[in-house]
mmCIF file of C-alpha atoms in Angstrom:
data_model
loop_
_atom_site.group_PDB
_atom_site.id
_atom_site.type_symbol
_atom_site.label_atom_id
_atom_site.label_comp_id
_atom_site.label_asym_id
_atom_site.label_seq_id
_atom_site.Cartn_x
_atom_site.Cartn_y
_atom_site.Cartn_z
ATOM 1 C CA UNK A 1 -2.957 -3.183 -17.464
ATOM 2 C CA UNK A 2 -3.257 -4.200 -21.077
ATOM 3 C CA UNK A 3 -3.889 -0.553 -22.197
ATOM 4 C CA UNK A 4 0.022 0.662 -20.332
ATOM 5 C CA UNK A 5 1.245 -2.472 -22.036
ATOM 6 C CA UNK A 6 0.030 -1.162 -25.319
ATOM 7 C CA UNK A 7 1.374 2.475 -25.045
ATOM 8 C CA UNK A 8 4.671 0.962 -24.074
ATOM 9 C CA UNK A 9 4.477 -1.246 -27.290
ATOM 10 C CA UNK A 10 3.396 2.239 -29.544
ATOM 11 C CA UNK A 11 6.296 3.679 -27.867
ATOM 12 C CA UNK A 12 8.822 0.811 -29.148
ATOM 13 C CA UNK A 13 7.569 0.107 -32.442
ATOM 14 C CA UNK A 14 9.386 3.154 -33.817
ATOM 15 C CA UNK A 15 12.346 1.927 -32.503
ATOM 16 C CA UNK A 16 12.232 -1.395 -33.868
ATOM 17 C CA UNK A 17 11.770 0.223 -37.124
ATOM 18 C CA UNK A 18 14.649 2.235 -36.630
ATOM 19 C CA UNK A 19 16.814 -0.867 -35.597
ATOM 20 C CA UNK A 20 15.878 -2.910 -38.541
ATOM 21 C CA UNK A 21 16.399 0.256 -41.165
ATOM 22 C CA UNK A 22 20.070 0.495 -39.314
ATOM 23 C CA UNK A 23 20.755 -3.511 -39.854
ATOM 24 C CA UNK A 24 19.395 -3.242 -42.964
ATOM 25 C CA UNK A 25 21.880 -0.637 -43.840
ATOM 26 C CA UNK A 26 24.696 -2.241 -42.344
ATOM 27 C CA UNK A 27 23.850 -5.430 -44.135
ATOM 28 C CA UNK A 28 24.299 -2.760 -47.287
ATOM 29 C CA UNK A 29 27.705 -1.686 -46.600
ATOM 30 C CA UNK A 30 30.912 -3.097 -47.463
ATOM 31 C CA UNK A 31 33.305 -4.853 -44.622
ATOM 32 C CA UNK A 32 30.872 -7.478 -43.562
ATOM 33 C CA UNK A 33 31.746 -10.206 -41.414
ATOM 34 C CA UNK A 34 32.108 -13.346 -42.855
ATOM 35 C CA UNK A 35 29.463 -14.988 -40.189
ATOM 36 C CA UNK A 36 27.292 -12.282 -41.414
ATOM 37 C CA UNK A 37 24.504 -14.169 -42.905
ATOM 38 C CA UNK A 38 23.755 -16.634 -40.001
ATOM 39 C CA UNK A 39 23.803 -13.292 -37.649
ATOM 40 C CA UNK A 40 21.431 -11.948 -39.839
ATOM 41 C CA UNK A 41 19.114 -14.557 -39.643
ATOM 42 C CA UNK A 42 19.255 -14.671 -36.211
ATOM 43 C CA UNK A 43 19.214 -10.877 -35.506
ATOM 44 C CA UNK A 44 15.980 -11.180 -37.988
ATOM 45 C CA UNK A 45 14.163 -14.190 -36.095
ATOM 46 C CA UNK A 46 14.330 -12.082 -32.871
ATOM 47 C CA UNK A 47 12.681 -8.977 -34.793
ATOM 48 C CA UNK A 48 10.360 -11.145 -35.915
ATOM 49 C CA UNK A 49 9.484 -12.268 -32.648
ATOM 50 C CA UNK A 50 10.041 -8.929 -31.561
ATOM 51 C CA UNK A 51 7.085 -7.402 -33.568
ATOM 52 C CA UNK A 52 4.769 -9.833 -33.458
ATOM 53 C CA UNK A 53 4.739 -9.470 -29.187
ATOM 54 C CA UNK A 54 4.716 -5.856 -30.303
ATOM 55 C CA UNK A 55 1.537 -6.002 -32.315
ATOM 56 C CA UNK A 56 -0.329 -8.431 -30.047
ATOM 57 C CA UNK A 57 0.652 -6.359 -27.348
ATOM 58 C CA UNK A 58 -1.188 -3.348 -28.833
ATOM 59 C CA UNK A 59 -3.628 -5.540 -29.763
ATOM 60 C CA UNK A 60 -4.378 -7.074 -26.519
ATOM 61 C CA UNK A 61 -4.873 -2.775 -24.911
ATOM 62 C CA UNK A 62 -6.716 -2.239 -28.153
ATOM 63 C CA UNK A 63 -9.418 -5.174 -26.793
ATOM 64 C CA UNK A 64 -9.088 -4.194 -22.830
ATOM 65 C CA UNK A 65 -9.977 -0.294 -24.209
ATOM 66 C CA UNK A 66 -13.261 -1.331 -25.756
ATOM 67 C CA UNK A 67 -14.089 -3.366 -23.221
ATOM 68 C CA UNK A 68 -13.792 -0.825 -20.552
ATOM 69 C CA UNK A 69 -14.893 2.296 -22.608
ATOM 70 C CA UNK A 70 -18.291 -0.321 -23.070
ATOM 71 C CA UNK A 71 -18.224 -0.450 -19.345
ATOM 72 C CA UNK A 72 -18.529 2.888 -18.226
ATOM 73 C CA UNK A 73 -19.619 6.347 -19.277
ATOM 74 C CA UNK A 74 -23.088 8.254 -21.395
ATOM 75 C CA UNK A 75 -22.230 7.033 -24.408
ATOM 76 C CA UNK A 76 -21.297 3.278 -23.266
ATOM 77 C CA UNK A 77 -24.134 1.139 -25.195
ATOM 78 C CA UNK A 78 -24.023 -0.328 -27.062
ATOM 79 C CA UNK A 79 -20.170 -0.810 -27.209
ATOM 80 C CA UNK A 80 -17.810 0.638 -29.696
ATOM 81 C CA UNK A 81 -16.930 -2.307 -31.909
ATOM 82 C CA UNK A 82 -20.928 -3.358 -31.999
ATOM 83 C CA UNK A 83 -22.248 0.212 -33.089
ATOM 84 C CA UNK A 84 -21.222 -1.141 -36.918
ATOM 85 C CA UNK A 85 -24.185 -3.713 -36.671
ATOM 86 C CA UNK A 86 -26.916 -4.144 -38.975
ATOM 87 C CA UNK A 87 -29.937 -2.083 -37.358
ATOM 88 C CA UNK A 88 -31.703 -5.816 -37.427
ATOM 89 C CA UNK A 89 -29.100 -7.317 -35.449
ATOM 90 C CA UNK A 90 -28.303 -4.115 -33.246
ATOM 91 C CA UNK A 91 -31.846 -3.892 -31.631
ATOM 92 C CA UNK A 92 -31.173 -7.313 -30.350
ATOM 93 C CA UNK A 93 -27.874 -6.649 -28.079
ATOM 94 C CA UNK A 94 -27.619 -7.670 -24.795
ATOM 95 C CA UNK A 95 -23.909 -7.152 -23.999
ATOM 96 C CA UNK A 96 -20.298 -7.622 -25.179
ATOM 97 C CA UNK A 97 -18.031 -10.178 -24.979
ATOM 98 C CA UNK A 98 -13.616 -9.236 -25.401
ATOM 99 C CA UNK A 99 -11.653 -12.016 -26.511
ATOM 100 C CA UNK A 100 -8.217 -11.835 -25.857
ATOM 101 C CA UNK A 101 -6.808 -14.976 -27.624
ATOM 102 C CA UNK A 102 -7.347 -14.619 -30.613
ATOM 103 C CA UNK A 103 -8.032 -11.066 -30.528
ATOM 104 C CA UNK A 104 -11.255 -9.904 -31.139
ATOM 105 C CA UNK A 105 -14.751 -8.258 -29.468
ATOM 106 C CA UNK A 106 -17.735 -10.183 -29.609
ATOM 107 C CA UNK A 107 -21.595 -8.634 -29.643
ATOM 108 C CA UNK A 108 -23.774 -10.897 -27.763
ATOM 109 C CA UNK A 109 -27.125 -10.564 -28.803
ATOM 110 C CA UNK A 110 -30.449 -11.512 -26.688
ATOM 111 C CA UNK A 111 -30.917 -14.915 -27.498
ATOM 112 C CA UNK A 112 -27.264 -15.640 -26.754
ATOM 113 C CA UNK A 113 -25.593 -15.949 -29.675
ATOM 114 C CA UNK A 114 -22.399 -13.836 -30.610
ATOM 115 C CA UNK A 115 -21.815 -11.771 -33.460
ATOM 116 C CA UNK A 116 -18.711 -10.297 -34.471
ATOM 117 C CA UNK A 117 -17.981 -6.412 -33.988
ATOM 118 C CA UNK A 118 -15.760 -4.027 -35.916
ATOM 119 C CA UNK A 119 -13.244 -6.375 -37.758
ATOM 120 C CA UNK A 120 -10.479 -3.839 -36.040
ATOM 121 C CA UNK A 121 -9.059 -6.994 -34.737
ATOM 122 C CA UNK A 122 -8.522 -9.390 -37.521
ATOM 123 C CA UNK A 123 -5.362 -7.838 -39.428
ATOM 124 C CA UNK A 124 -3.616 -7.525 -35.743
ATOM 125 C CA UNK A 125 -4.379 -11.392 -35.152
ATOM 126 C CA UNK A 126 -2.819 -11.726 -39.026
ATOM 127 C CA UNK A 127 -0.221 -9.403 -38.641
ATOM 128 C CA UNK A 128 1.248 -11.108 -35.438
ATOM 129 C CA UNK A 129 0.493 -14.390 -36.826
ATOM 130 C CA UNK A 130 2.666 -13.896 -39.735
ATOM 131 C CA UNK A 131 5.231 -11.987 -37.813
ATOM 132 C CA UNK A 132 4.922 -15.658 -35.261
ATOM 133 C CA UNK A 133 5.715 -17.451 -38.049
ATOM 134 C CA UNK A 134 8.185 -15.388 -40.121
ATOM 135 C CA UNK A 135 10.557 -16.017 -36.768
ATOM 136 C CA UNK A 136 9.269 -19.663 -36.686
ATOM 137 C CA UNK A 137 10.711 -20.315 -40.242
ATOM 138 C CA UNK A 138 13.901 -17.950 -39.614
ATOM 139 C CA UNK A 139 15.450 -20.343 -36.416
ATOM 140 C CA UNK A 140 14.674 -23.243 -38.591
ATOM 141 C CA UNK A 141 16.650 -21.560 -41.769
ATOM 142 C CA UNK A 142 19.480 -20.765 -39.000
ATOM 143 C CA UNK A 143 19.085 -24.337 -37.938
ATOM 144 C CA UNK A 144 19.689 -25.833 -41.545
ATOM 145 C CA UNK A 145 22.763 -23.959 -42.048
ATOM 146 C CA UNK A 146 24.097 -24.719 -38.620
ATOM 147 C CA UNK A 147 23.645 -28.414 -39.987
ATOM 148 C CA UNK A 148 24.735 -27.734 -43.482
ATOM 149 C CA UNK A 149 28.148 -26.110 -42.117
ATOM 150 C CA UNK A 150 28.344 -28.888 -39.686
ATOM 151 C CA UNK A 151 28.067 -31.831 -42.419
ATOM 152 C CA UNK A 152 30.760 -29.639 -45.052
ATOM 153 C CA UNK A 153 33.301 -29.561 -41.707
ATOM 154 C CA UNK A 154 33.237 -32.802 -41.229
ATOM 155 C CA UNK A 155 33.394 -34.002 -45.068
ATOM 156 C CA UNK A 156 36.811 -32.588 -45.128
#
């Protein structure tokens, strides 16, 4: 299911980039409302949050591909993501082991201890992180002015 999700999410991402370029455009142009800055902070928290459900999405069908192309198939084992192993450490797999939250596949190795695979995974857990809290710190900004414009009303 996570693999549909993350075609769906390939399929949007160009046109969140096209939405932004537009906004950012229109934010370019003379005639502006005079709201226009509190709109764009909103209109740039939900893009925020927008993108970083887009990238864990992908993410997320990223992880659920591995995992099933290690489950099935000639050329199965040892998985993808654990083929990048030391030949030490790759002698001694057992199995794999997807982690969904945070992102990430994990090479289990005979004794039962985990080593990492491919570090595929670790910009999309950054990349949605920061995308997380880019729309975290955007609602508070939108917040502060809210109060600011509230305070300056009723000063006068």
């Amino acid at each position: 299911m996570f693999v549909l999700l993350m075609y769906a999410a390939i399929l949007a991402a160009p046109l969140w980039a096209i939405a932004v370029a537009v906004k950012l455009i229109s934010v370019a142009l003379p005639g502006r409302r005079p709201d226009w800055g509190r709109d764009l902070l909103r209109w740039s928290a939900a893009m925020s949050a927008a993108a970083a459900v887009l990238v864990y999405v992908i993410g997320l069908g990223a992880v659920q591909w591995s995992a099933s192309e290690a489950e099935s198939g000639a050329g199965s084992s040892p998985a993808e993501p654990c083929r990048d192993l030391a030949p030490g450490v790759l002698e001694r797999l057992a199995g794999h082991e997807p982690s969904y939250f945070p992102l990430g596949f994990d090479c289990v190795l005979d004794d039962g201890s985990t080593v990492a695979g491919s570090d595929g995974y670790a910009w999309l857990n950054g990349l949605a992180a920061g995308f997380g809290l880019a729309a975290v710190l955007l609602v508070l900004a939108v917040g502060f002015l809210d109060e600011r414009r509230a305070r300056a009303v009723s000063r006068t």
